[in-house]
Amino acid sequence: MTYETIRLERRGRVAVVTLDRPKALNALNTALLGELSAALGELGRDEGIGAIVITGSEKAFAAGADIKEMQPLGFADAYLGDFAGGWDQVAATRKPMIAAVAGFALGGGCELAMMCDFIIAADTAKFGQPEITLGVLPGMGGTQRMARSIGKAKTMDLCLTGRMMDAEEAERCGLVARVVPAGDLLETAIAAAEKIAGFSLPATLMVKEAVNRAFETSLAEGLRFERRQFHSTFALDDQSEGMAAFVEKRPAQFRHR
Ligand code: CO8
């Protein structure tokens, strides 16, 4: 399938999805959402892909939802059309997804980065939820995912003032997993994705599901869920192979890699 607002490249077992609306700083419009959902669906069905990197340009990961597309909407258009509801599908991607962020990740761009499993940021990255400056508020999970990720104080600060936070502050408060020089961003993210894609695919999916469960349930329920998932890995050839390889002092050859 060919896409107009994104680029999709396969590098072995890693897929790199590049947001590609340079003239609008990768603003997220309905066409881009449709294409990104289609690409993630395609990659989800492809057993040859074990991890996905989502990235943008040097200047912008994405500068938010497309303001020019939203400007003419009335309440009935937004509500009845479930405007931006399709982003839930992006967030529900089952394969591990890394956001490689350089430049602006604002509004919906920051929210898309937070839909990924972790963020690797260039030292040029700037994060923010500036919706308040437009007379609205985040609508793709900004208040919810950010509060769960970095807590109430910083989330309130960013969402109420609309200020931007640089990569160093984003790493300090836990929004970002790693910060690297801008020139190393993509290769670092791809290397991390390759590492993940080399493990057992069922096991990496279970890690993702279990960590995400921590945000949705009590500790007792989460621990029970994790334990059951752990037990179920003993039904996998990959568990037999992984443990045999350790004992035999050789690299594991995972069947579901
Ligand atoms: N939407 C549409 N176009 C945009 C956007 C955007 N979010 N951001 C930038 N652009 C366009 C500009 O209009 C400009 O186009 P043109 O050349 O035709 O005028 C081009 O990109 C380049 O932008 P600038 O000239 O402004 O570049 P600067 O380097 O001067 O500034 C900034 C960069 C600071 C990033 C600036 O562009 C900016 O402030 N952008 C808007 C940031 C913003 O407010 N983002 C939040 C948007 S609202 C949102 O994301 C809500 C999400 C929830 C939606 C779901 C609802 C249910």
XYZ file of N, CA and C and ligand atoms in Angstrom:
828
model
N 0.856 -1.204 0.000
C 0.000 0.000 0.000
C 0.891 1.254 0.000
N 0.477 2.273 -0.757
C 1.270 3.507 -0.756
C 0.550 4.570 0.093
N 1.359 5.371 0.743
C 0.824 6.379 1.656
C 1.299 7.766 1.224
N 0.517 8.797 1.567
C 0.881 10.168 1.192
C 1.322 11.023 2.365
N 0.840 10.697 3.554
C 1.151 11.544 4.711
C 2.151 10.888 5.662
N 2.481 9.632 5.374
C 3.508 8.932 6.157
C 4.410 8.173 5.188
N 5.585 7.747 5.694
C 6.430 6.825 4.930
C 6.618 5.581 5.781
N 6.581 4.431 5.133
C 6.730 3.171 5.857
C 7.911 2.420 5.276
N 8.847 2.082 6.160
C 10.053 1.388 5.706
C 10.281 0.185 6.608
N 10.607 -0.949 6.006
C 10.916 -2.143 6.805
C 12.425 -2.324 6.837
N 12.959 -2.501 8.042
C 14.394 -2.780 8.188
C 14.499 -4.084 8.945
N 14.529 -5.193 8.221
C 14.508 -6.502 8.868
C 13.202 -6.660 9.614
N 13.284 -6.927 10.913
C 12.071 -7.145 11.714
C 11.540 -5.859 12.348
N 12.139 -4.728 11.948
C 11.704 -3.433 12.497
C 11.021 -2.615 11.403
N 9.912 -1.994 11.736
C 9.260 -1.067 10.794
C 9.463 0.357 11.304
N 9.792 1.254 10.387
C 9.926 2.674 10.736
C 8.819 3.443 10.021
N 7.971 4.074 10.799
C 6.898 4.895 10.239
C 7.286 6.356 10.452
N 7.428 7.097 9.354
C 7.832 8.502 9.441
C 6.645 9.393 9.086
N 6.264 10.254 10.006
C 5.180 11.211 9.723
C 5.725 12.186 8.684
N 4.935 12.480 7.655
C 5.498 13.180 6.503
C 4.555 14.239 5.933
N 4.303 15.257 6.752
C 3.599 16.452 6.252
C 4.492 17.655 6.580
N 5.654 17.753 5.927
C 6.653 18.735 6.358
C 6.148 20.176 6.348
N 5.286 20.510 5.389
C 4.851 21.915 5.306
C 3.979 22.316 6.485
N 3.377 21.336 7.136
C 2.516 21.632 8.294
C 3.144 21.114 9.585
N 4.472 20.959 9.597
C 5.181 20.420 10.772
C 4.527 19.124 11.270
N 4.142 18.299 10.298
C 3.541 16.988 10.594
C 2.254 17.078 11.407
N 1.508 18.167 11.248
C 0.225 18.279 11.946
C -0.631 17.061 11.602
N -1.315 16.571 12.615
C -2.043 15.303 12.493
C -3.450 15.584 11.989
N -3.701 15.276 10.724
C -5.050 15.459 10.194
C -5.729 14.096 10.000
N -6.957 14.150 9.505
C -7.728 12.913 9.370
C -7.078 11.961 8.380
N -6.509 12.500 7.298
C -5.848 11.632 6.307
C -4.671 10.908 6.947
N -3.881 11.636 7.731
C -2.708 11.014 8.380
C -3.162 9.949 9.384
N -4.210 10.255 10.137
C -4.722 9.260 11.091
C -5.140 7.987 10.355
N -5.850 8.165 9.235
C -6.298 7.000 8.456
C -5.119 6.180 7.962
N -4.093 6.871 7.457
C -2.944 6.146 6.913
C -2.121 5.485 8.021
N -1.965 6.184 9.127
C -1.193 5.606 10.233
C -1.918 4.367 10.773
N -3.236 4.452 10.910
C -4.006 3.291 11.383
C -3.868 2.131 10.419
N -3.942 2.434 9.120
C -3.824 1.364 8.118
C -2.436 0.731 8.183
N -1.402 1.573 8.311
C -0.030 1.043 8.363
C 0.169 0.187 9.606
N -0.339 0.648 10.747
C -0.158 -0.124 11.981
C -0.938 -1.439 11.910
N -2.104 -1.396 11.242
C -2.867 -2.635 11.038
C -2.069 -3.615 10.192
N -1.485 -3.093 9.115
C -0.662 -3.911 8.209
C 0.525 -4.519 8.979
N 1.179 -3.716 9.793
C 2.352 -4.190 10.539
C 1.947 -5.171 11.643
N 0.764 -4.955 12.197
C 0.271 -5.867 13.235
C 0.045 -7.260 12.677
N -0.411 -7.331 11.437
C -0.692 -8.632 10.813
C 0.567 -9.299 10.274
N 1.659 -8.562 10.185
C 2.885 -9.065 9.557
C 3.778 -9.738 10.607
N 3.819 -11.073 10.563
C 4.604 -11.809 11.580
C 6.093 -11.519 11.480
N 6.501 -10.942 10.345
C 7.916 -10.608 10.153
C 8.333 -9.331 10.867
N 7.372 -8.646 11.468
C 7.691 -7.397 12.174
C 7.521 -7.593 13.680
N 8.582 -7.228 14.428
C 8.561 -7.431 15.871
C 8.497 -6.143 16.668
N 8.773 -5.015 16.043
C 8.712 -3.734 16.765
C 8.614 -2.596 15.744
N 8.050 -1.478 16.211
C 7.756 -0.356 15.309
C 8.360 0.919 15.908
N 8.987 1.718 15.042
C 9.473 3.048 15.451
C 8.601 4.084 14.744
N 8.084 5.038 15.499
C 7.358 6.159 14.882
C 8.210 7.412 15.055
N 8.443 8.107 13.948
C 9.282 9.294 14.024
C 8.733 10.398 13.131
N 9.377 11.566 13.185
C 8.953 12.688 12.350
C 10.166 13.260 11.639
N 10.276 14.582 11.628
C 11.423 15.218 10.967
C 12.360 15.783 12.036
N 13.445 16.416 11.573
C 14.358 17.064 12.521
C 13.664 18.204 13.250
N 12.753 18.887 12.537
C 12.123 20.072 13.133
C 10.904 19.712 13.985
N 10.171 18.686 13.560
C 8.955 18.359 14.308
C 8.637 16.876 14.249
N 8.419 16.302 15.422
C 7.776 14.979 15.474
C 6.350 15.199 14.966
N 5.607 16.061 15.631
C 4.315 16.556 15.141
C 3.918 17.750 16.002
N 3.502 18.833 15.327
C 3.164 20.071 16.059
C 1.708 20.097 16.493
N 1.092 18.916 16.575
C -0.267 18.865 17.110
C -1.275 18.388 16.102
N -2.526 18.316 16.557
C -3.619 18.065 15.626
C -3.653 19.239 14.650
N -4.221 19.000 13.465
C -4.228 20.030 12.426
C -5.250 21.114 12.773
N -4.748 22.256 13.192
C -5.628 23.336 13.661
C -6.503 23.847 12.520
N -5.924 23.856 11.307
C -6.703 24.374 10.166
C -7.859 23.436 9.831
N -7.682 22.158 10.088
C -8.778 21.207 9.848
C -9.841 21.339 10.939
N -9.396 21.641 12.165
C -10.355 21.711 13.282
C -11.128 23.024 13.308
N -10.488 24.080 12.800
C -11.045 25.431 12.963
C -12.531 25.542 12.592
N -12.968 24.999 11.435
C -14.375 25.197 11.070
C -15.374 24.285 11.774
N -14.893 23.339 12.595
C -15.813 22.372 13.195
C -16.731 23.016 14.228
N -17.979 22.567 14.256
C -18.882 22.912 15.346
C -19.003 21.715 16.268
N -19.725 21.909 17.383
C -19.840 20.814 18.355
C -20.450 19.574 17.723
N -21.533 19.768 16.944
C -22.214 18.607 16.377
C -21.286 17.836 15.434
N -20.468 18.576 14.645
C -19.520 17.897 13.747
C -18.551 17.047 14.572
N -17.995 17.671 15.605
C -16.976 16.994 16.406
C -17.573 15.805 17.152
N -18.745 16.028 17.743
C -19.341 14.993 18.594
C -19.921 13.853 17.766
N -20.734 14.209 16.789
C -21.379 13.146 15.998
C -20.367 12.400 15.135
N -19.351 13.124 14.666
C -18.322 12.475 13.845
C -17.247 11.800 14.686
N -17.380 11.855 16.011
C -16.376 11.310 16.936
C -14.982 11.744 16.486
N -14.830 13.054 16.323
C -13.576 13.602 15.791
C -12.379 13.078 16.583
N -11.429 12.533 15.878
C -10.176 12.012 16.455
C -10.348 10.742 17.266
N -11.563 10.169 17.263
C -11.792 8.919 18.015
C -10.913 7.785 17.518
N -10.524 7.861 16.242
C -9.702 6.806 15.646
C -8.327 6.658 16.284
N -7.898 7.661 17.060
C -6.580 7.550 17.706
C -6.545 6.430 18.726
N -7.730 6.040 19.236
C -7.757 4.914 20.190
C -7.182 3.655 19.549
N -7.453 3.510 18.245
C -6.960 2.334 17.519
C -5.420 2.351 17.443
N -4.859 3.550 17.252
C -3.397 3.679 17.211
C -2.816 3.266 18.569
N -3.457 3.768 19.635
C -2.961 3.468 20.990
C -3.103 1.990 21.323
N -4.030 1.312 20.636
C -4.277 -0.106 20.947
C -3.335 -1.050 20.187
N -2.376 -0.499 19.461
C -1.409 -1.335 18.734
C -0.759 -2.328 19.693
N -0.733 -3.604 19.325
C -0.244 -4.628 20.265
C 1.264 -4.791 20.221
N 1.881 -4.498 19.076
C 3.333 -4.676 19.005
C 4.052 -3.499 19.673
N 5.240 -3.756 20.234
C 5.987 -2.665 20.868
C 6.250 -1.517 19.901
N 6.057 -0.306 20.405
C 6.130 0.884 19.561
C 6.985 1.942 20.280
N 8.020 2.411 19.600
C 8.914 3.424 20.180
C 8.694 4.733 19.436
N 8.537 5.837 20.168
C 8.491 7.152 19.524
C 9.908 7.717 19.520
N 10.401 8.080 18.338
C 11.717 8.742 18.213
C 11.428 10.204 17.905
N 11.626 11.059 18.916
C 11.133 12.442 18.839
C 12.273 13.446 18.714
N 12.256 14.219 17.626
C 13.134 15.390 17.495
C 12.229 16.600 17.271
N 12.673 17.761 17.736
C 11.885 18.974 17.510
C 10.575 18.960 18.285
N 9.563 19.595 17.687
C 8.299 19.808 18.406
C 7.462 18.532 18.518
N 7.045 18.226 19.733
C 6.009 17.209 19.966
C 4.968 17.912 20.818
N 4.043 18.550 20.140
C 3.092 19.428 20.827
C 1.668 18.912 20.669
N 0.832 19.157 21.662
C -0.575 18.786 21.569
C -0.713 17.327 21.172
N -1.430 17.095 20.060
C -1.621 15.727 19.581
C -0.298 15.021 19.279
N 0.743 15.784 18.974
C 2.056 15.176 18.715
C 2.642 14.587 19.986
N 2.512 15.313 21.080
C 2.974 14.814 22.382
C 2.092 13.622 22.790
N 0.807 13.739 22.486
C -0.124 12.655 22.838
C 0.173 11.387 22.035
N 0.527 11.549 20.764
C 0.907 10.379 19.957
C 2.178 9.745 20.528
N 3.145 10.582 20.890
C 4.384 10.031 21.474
C 4.054 9.234 22.736
N 3.114 9.756 23.527
C 2.752 9.059 24.772
C 1.928 7.796 24.521
N 1.323 7.658 23.326
C 0.621 6.409 22.986
C 1.625 5.289 22.732
N 2.868 5.686 22.389
C 3.901 4.683 22.146
C 4.358 4.108 23.489
N 5.107 3.007 23.445
C 5.479 2.339 24.698
C 6.584 3.077 25.428
N 7.501 3.660 24.694
C 8.416 4.607 25.319
C 8.934 5.582 24.278
N 9.502 6.670 24.812
C 9.954 7.759 23.948
C 11.473 7.865 24.050
N 12.133 7.886 22.902
C 13.546 8.263 22.857
C 13.571 9.646 22.215
N 14.207 10.597 22.914
C 14.163 11.981 22.441
C 15.535 12.446 21.982
N 15.541 13.235 20.929
C 16.748 13.975 20.556
C 16.910 15.128 21.536
N 18.132 15.629 21.672
C 18.341 16.757 22.588
C 17.655 18.030 22.087
N 17.106 17.992 20.894
C 16.362 19.135 20.341
C 14.859 19.057 20.624
N 14.411 17.968 21.256
C 12.960 17.756 21.390
C 12.327 18.772 22.341
N 11.101 19.138 22.004
C 10.331 20.027 22.877
C 8.923 19.455 22.999
N 8.486 19.249 24.235
C 7.184 18.637 24.489
C 6.244 19.668 25.100
N 4.982 19.586 24.750
C 4.031 20.494 25.371
C 2.605 20.152 25.017
N 1.691 20.663 25.824
C 0.249 20.523 25.567
C -0.318 21.941 25.500
N -0.130 22.618 24.343
C -0.515 24.031 24.264
C -1.980 24.280 23.899
N -2.826 23.246 23.993
C -4.229 23.407 23.570
C -4.915 24.574 24.276
N -4.510 24.829 25.538
C -5.152 25.898 26.314
C -5.015 27.247 25.603
N -3.936 27.400 24.825
C -3.727 28.672 24.123
C -4.708 28.826 22.961
N -5.370 27.722 22.584
C -6.351 27.751 21.492
C -7.779 27.758 22.033
N -7.908 27.809 23.345
C -9.250 27.812 23.941
C -9.840 26.428 24.076
N -9.011 25.398 23.981
C -9.494 24.023 24.150
C -8.575 23.293 25.137
N -8.712 21.974 25.175
C -7.834 21.179 26.039
C -7.396 19.940 25.264
N -6.419 19.208 25.756
C -5.987 18.007 25.035
C -7.181 17.066 24.828
N -7.192 16.369 23.687
C -8.329 15.488 23.389
C -7.915 14.104 22.927
N -6.623 13.830 22.949
C -6.141 12.500 22.531
C -5.379 11.838 23.670
N -5.787 12.144 24.898
C -5.185 11.464 26.049
C -4.158 12.285 26.808
N -3.933 13.531 26.416
C -2.887 14.330 27.047
C -3.047 14.480 28.549
N -4.252 14.789 29.001
C -4.414 14.968 30.447
C -4.294 13.629 31.172
N -4.709 12.550 30.512
C -4.754 11.250 31.186
C -3.422 10.508 31.147
N -2.865 10.347 29.947
C -1.593 9.599 29.863
C -0.463 10.385 30.514
N -0.485 11.706 30.363
C 0.607 12.479 30.959
C 0.532 12.423 32.479
N -0.667 12.541 33.031
C -0.797 12.491 34.494
C -0.318 11.143 35.026
N -0.655 10.072 34.319
C -0.197 8.749 34.772
C 1.312 8.600 34.594
N 1.859 9.281 33.600
C 3.282 9.119 33.307
C 4.160 9.995 34.204
N 3.796 11.269 34.360
C 4.724 12.166 35.079
C 4.079 12.825 36.301
N 2.844 12.450 36.591
C 2.207 12.956 37.813
C 1.443 14.258 37.614
N 0.755 14.637 38.677
C -0.186 15.759 38.600
C 0.504 17.117 38.423
N 1.591 17.354 39.171
C 2.167 18.705 39.208
C 2.620 19.159 37.825
N 3.452 18.335 37.182
C 3.971 18.734 35.860
C 2.859 18.739 34.817
N 1.931 17.783 34.922
C 0.840 17.733 33.944
C -0.009 18.990 34.022
N -0.341 19.394 35.241
C -1.122 20.627 35.420
C -0.331 21.821 34.888
N 0.950 21.862 35.221
C 1.809 22.963 34.775
C 1.767 23.055 33.241
N 2.012 21.917 32.573
C 2.079 21.953 31.100
C 0.722 22.237 30.477
N -0.326 21.573 30.985
C -1.648 21.725 30.350
C -2.290 23.075 30.675
N -1.995 23.627 31.848
C -2.621 24.907 32.212
C -1.849 26.109 31.683
N -0.530 26.005 31.592
C 0.240 27.159 31.089
C 0.511 27.050 29.597
N 0.471 25.831 29.063
C 0.766 25.637 27.639
C 2.245 25.748 27.311
N 3.099 25.789 28.348
C 4.535 25.974 28.090
C 5.159 24.703 27.521
N 6.321 24.871 26.890
C 7.045 23.714 26.357
C 8.111 23.271 27.355
N 8.426 21.990 27.300
C 9.461 21.416 28.176
C 10.540 20.833 27.271
N 11.808 21.089 27.600
C 12.862 20.554 26.731
C 13.154 19.086 27.064
N 14.041 18.473 26.274
C 14.279 17.032 26.396
C 14.846 16.673 27.770
N 15.714 17.562 28.275
C 16.344 17.269 29.566
C 15.297 17.221 30.685
N 14.388 18.209 30.672
C 13.327 18.212 31.688
C 12.401 17.012 31.492
N 12.135 16.681 30.221
C 11.241 15.551 29.934
C 11.838 14.234 30.433
N 13.166 14.113 30.336
C 13.798 12.888 30.843
C 13.793 12.882 32.374
N 14.063 14.072 32.938
C 14.115 14.172 34.403
C 12.773 13.784 35.021
N 11.675 14.149 34.367
C 10.376 13.854 34.981
C 9.803 12.516 34.514
N 10.537 11.803 33.667
C 10.114 10.444 33.328
C 9.207 10.338 32.115
N 9.014 11.434 31.385
C 8.205 11.343 30.159
C 8.978 10.584 29.084
N 10.299 10.749 29.149
C 11.182 10.246 28.101
C 12.118 9.196 28.709
N 12.346 8.115 27.960
C 13.216 7.051 28.476
C 14.694 7.395 28.322
N 15.057 7.989 27.184
C 16.467 8.326 26.927
C 16.524 9.610 26.097
N 17.594 10.378 26.292
C 17.867 11.527 25.420
C 19.200 11.275 24.734
N 19.235 11.497 23.421
C 20.475 11.262 22.657
C 20.730 12.465 21.759
N 21.975 12.639 21.285
C 22.223 13.720 20.322
C 21.327 13.538 19.099
N 20.858 14.656 18.542
C 19.888 14.586 17.440
C 20.353 13.675 16.306
N 21.650 13.723 15.996
C 22.161 12.930 14.878
C 22.097 11.429 15.123
N 21.958 11.032 16.383
C 21.933 9.597 16.708
C 20.519 9.073 16.927
N 19.531 9.966 16.816
C 18.175 9.592 17.260
C 17.640 8.347 16.567
N 17.581 8.374 15.249
C 16.905 7.286 14.542
C 17.645 5.968 14.729
N 18.977 6.024 14.632
C 19.729 4.766 14.765
C 19.585 4.199 16.181
N 19.528 5.082 17.185
C 19.344 4.597 18.569
C 17.973 3.932 18.712
N 16.950 4.574 18.149
C 15.596 4.018 18.261
C 15.498 2.698 17.490
N 16.111 2.644 16.316
C 16.067 1.405 15.530
C 16.836 0.292 16.251
N 17.968 0.645 16.849
C 18.741 -0.375 17.586
C 17.912 -0.927 18.751
N 17.199 -0.050 19.455
C 16.352 -0.519 20.564
C 15.233 -1.411 20.016
N 14.654 -1.003 18.890
C 13.569 -1.789 18.289
C 14.090 -3.142 17.803
N 15.318 -3.154 17.251
C 15.900 -4.428 16.789
C 16.120 -5.372 17.961
N 16.568 -4.805 19.058
C 16.780 -5.621 20.266
C 15.454 -6.278 20.668
N 14.405 -5.472 20.727
C 13.086 -5.981 21.130
C 12.594 -7.025 20.123
N 12.762 -6.714 18.837
C 12.249 -7.596 17.777
C 13.006 -8.919 17.717
N 14.174 -8.991 18.353
C 14.937 -10.239 18.392
C 14.467 -11.193 19.476
N 13.616 -10.712 20.386
C 13.109 -11.576 21.459
C 11.857 -12.306 20.987
N 11.308 -13.101 21.887
C 10.086 -13.848 21.581
C 8.923 -12.859 21.411
N 8.267 -12.897 20.268
C 7.166 -11.947 20.018
C 6.024 -12.108 21.033
N 5.585 -13.334 21.318
C 4.532 -13.433 22.351
C 4.986 -12.850 23.684
N 6.251 -13.035 24.033
C 6.731 -12.516 25.327
C 6.776 -10.986 25.329
N 7.210 -10.378 24.221
C 7.256 -8.898 24.222
C 5.837 -8.315 24.252
N 4.900 -8.981 23.562
C 3.511 -8.503 23.620
C 2.956 -8.609 25.035
N 3.346 -9.690 25.721
C 2.854 -9.866 27.100
C 3.463 -8.833 28.037
N 4.727 -8.487 27.827
C 5.344 -7.432 28.650
C 4.538 -6.145 28.493
N 4.252 -5.803 27.244
C 3.523 -4.558 26.958
C 2.145 -4.572 27.631
N 1.457 -5.709 27.483
C 0.110 -5.826 28.044
C 0.163 -5.721 29.575
N 1.172 -6.360 30.167
C 1.257 -6.378 31.630
C 1.613 -4.988 32.174
N 2.577 -4.310 31.544
C 2.937 -2.966 32.038
C 1.733 -2.033 31.891
N 1.050 -2.109 30.755
C -0.113 -1.237 30.562
C -1.221 -1.526 31.568
N -1.308 -2.793 32.009
C -2.326 -3.147 32.997
C -2.106 -2.378 34.309
N -0.850 -2.034 34.581
C -0.534 -1.302 35.819
C -1.281 0.024 35.895
N -1.626 0.578 34.716
C -2.301 1.882 34.709
C -3.814 1.755 34.785
N -4.308 0.522 34.796
C -5.752 0.342 34.701
C -6.360 -0.432 35.850
N -5.516 -0.887 36.794
C -6.084 -1.785 37.790
C -5.360 -1.634 39.122
N -5.863 -2.346 40.142
C -5.200 -2.318 41.455
C -3.912 -3.125 41.400
N -3.056 -2.917 42.409
C -1.793 -3.670 42.451
C -2.070 -5.167 42.539
N -3.039 -5.575 43.380
C -3.311 -7.012 43.539
C -3.760 -7.625 42.216
N -4.666 -6.932 41.509
C -5.141 -7.441 40.217
C -4.008 -7.469 39.200
N -3.192 -6.417 39.203
C -2.081 -6.340 38.256
C -1.083 -7.463 38.500
N -0.802 -7.733 39.771
C 0.156 -8.805 40.094
C -0.392 -10.165 39.668
N -1.717 -10.348 39.875
C -2.347 -11.614 39.473
C -2.265 -11.773 37.941
N -2.549 -10.677 37.248
C -2.494 -10.697 35.774
C -1.080 -11.059 35.311
N -0.074 -10.380 35.909
C 1.317 -10.647 35.522
C 1.679 -12.108 35.781
N 1.286 -12.639 36.955
C 1.641 -14.019 37.311
C 1.030 -15.004 36.314
N -0.237 -14.763 35.948
C -0.886 -15.678 34.981
C -0.192 -15.613 33.625
N 0.166 -14.407 33.212
C 0.897 -14.254 31.941
C 2.221 -15.010 32.022
N 2.898 -14.845 33.164
C 4.183 -15.528 33.366
C 3.988 -17.043 33.249
N 2.960 -17.558 33.944
C 2.699 -19.006 33.855
C 2.490 -19.426 32.407
N 1.748 -18.613 31.666
C 1.391 -19.006 30.291
C 2.608 -19.055 29.369
N 3.678 -18.348 29.721
C 4.864 -18.409 28.851
C 5.488 -19.811 28.844
N 5.141 -20.621 29.878
C 5.703 -21.980 29.918
C 5.035 -22.897 28.901
N 4.030 -22.367 28.190
C 3.431 -23.122 27.081
C 4.132 -22.794 25.763
N 5.076 -21.887 25.794
C 5.723 -21.441 24.553
C 7.009 -22.202 24.284
N 7.245 -22.524 23.010
C 8.546 -23.081 22.627
C 9.650 -22.089 22.986
N 9.326 -20.810 22.900
C 10.349 -19.791 23.149
C 10.864 -19.831 24.591
N 10.003 -20.207 25.527
C 10.476 -20.345 26.927
C 11.451 -21.506 27.024
N 11.107 -22.654 26.386
C 12.009 -23.824 26.423
C 13.346 -23.446 25.805
N 13.275 -22.760 24.652
C 14.492 -22.385 23.935
C 15.317 -21.369 24.736
N 14.640 -20.365 25.280
C 15.358 -19.306 26.009
C 16.100 -19.867 27.211
N 15.456 -20.741 27.956
C 16.081 -21.283 29.168
C 17.143 -22.323 28.812
N 16.878 -23.133 27.757
C 17.886 -24.125 27.311
C 19.138 -23.396 26.828
N 18.932 -22.312 26.088
C 20.072 -21.562 25.549
C 20.925 -21.003 26.681
N 20.256 -20.530 27.745
C 21.032 -20.012 28.888
C 21.881 -21.125 29.494
N 21.241 -22.272 29.729
C 21.945 -23.387 30.389
C 23.088 -23.892 29.498
N 22.843 -23.925 28.193
C 23.862 -24.437 27.255
C 24.864 -23.355 26.825
N 24.740 -22.167 27.393
C 25.667 -21.059 27.120
C 25.770 -20.749 25.628
N 24.613 -20.567 24.983
C 24.567 -20.212 23.560
C 23.458 -19.183 23.365
N 23.504 -18.435 22.237
C 22.421 -17.474 21.991
C 21.103 -18.205 21.716
N 20.004 -17.653 22.203
C 18.691 -18.274 21.969
C 18.249 -18.041 20.533
N 17.610 -19.040 19.965
C 17.001 -18.913 18.630
C 15.489 -18.982 18.824
N 14.881 -17.839 19.051
C 13.445 -17.878 19.326
C 12.662 -18.214 18.067
N 11.671 -19.118 18.220
C 10.875 -19.535 17.065
C 9.930 -18.402 16.661
N 9.258 -17.881 17.660
C 8.441 -16.676 17.401
C 9.325 -15.498 17.728
N 10.455 -15.437 17.267
C 11.575 -14.561 17.574
C 11.303 -13.433 18.558
N -1.911 22.568 12.677
C -1.900 23.044 11.413
N -0.822 23.669 10.874
C 0.256 23.819 11.654
C 0.312 23.348 12.976
C -0.848 22.683 13.486
N -0.884 22.163 14.714
N 1.503 23.649 13.496
C 2.200 24.287 12.536
N 1.453 24.391 11.421
C 1.817 25.021 10.156
C 1.815 26.511 10.270
O 0.509 27.028 10.130
C 2.734 26.898 9.127
O 2.011 26.797 7.927
P 2.059 28.047 6.854
O 3.497 28.073 6.421
O 1.111 27.615 5.796
O 1.665 29.257 7.624
C 3.766 25.779 9.138
O 3.160 24.682 9.835
C 5.049 26.136 9.848
O 4.712 26.591 11.153
P 5.238 27.978 11.761
O 5.493 28.951 10.683
O 4.306 28.369 12.846
O 6.637 27.472 12.370
P 7.436 28.116 13.582
O 8.766 27.447 13.580
O 7.396 29.597 13.540
O 6.613 27.667 14.890
C 5.430 26.119 16.306
C 6.552 26.319 15.247
C 5.823 26.814 17.617
C 5.327 24.612 16.554
C 4.104 26.692 15.780
O 3.878 26.201 14.460
C 2.920 26.348 16.607
O 2.702 26.934 17.659
N 2.074 25.376 16.130
C 0.860 25.012 16.786
C 1.137 24.197 18.029
C -0.168 23.832 18.719
O -0.892 24.677 19.189
N -0.458 22.517 18.789
C -1.658 22.023 19.410
C -2.742 21.838 18.396
S -4.311 21.387 19.131
C -4.157 19.727 19.401
O -3.166 19.121 19.135
C -5.371 19.076 19.994
C -5.191 17.548 20.029
C -6.501 16.868 20.363
C -7.377 16.693 19.131
C -8.374 15.618 19.333
C -9.723 16.186 19.712
C -10.723 15.138 20.085
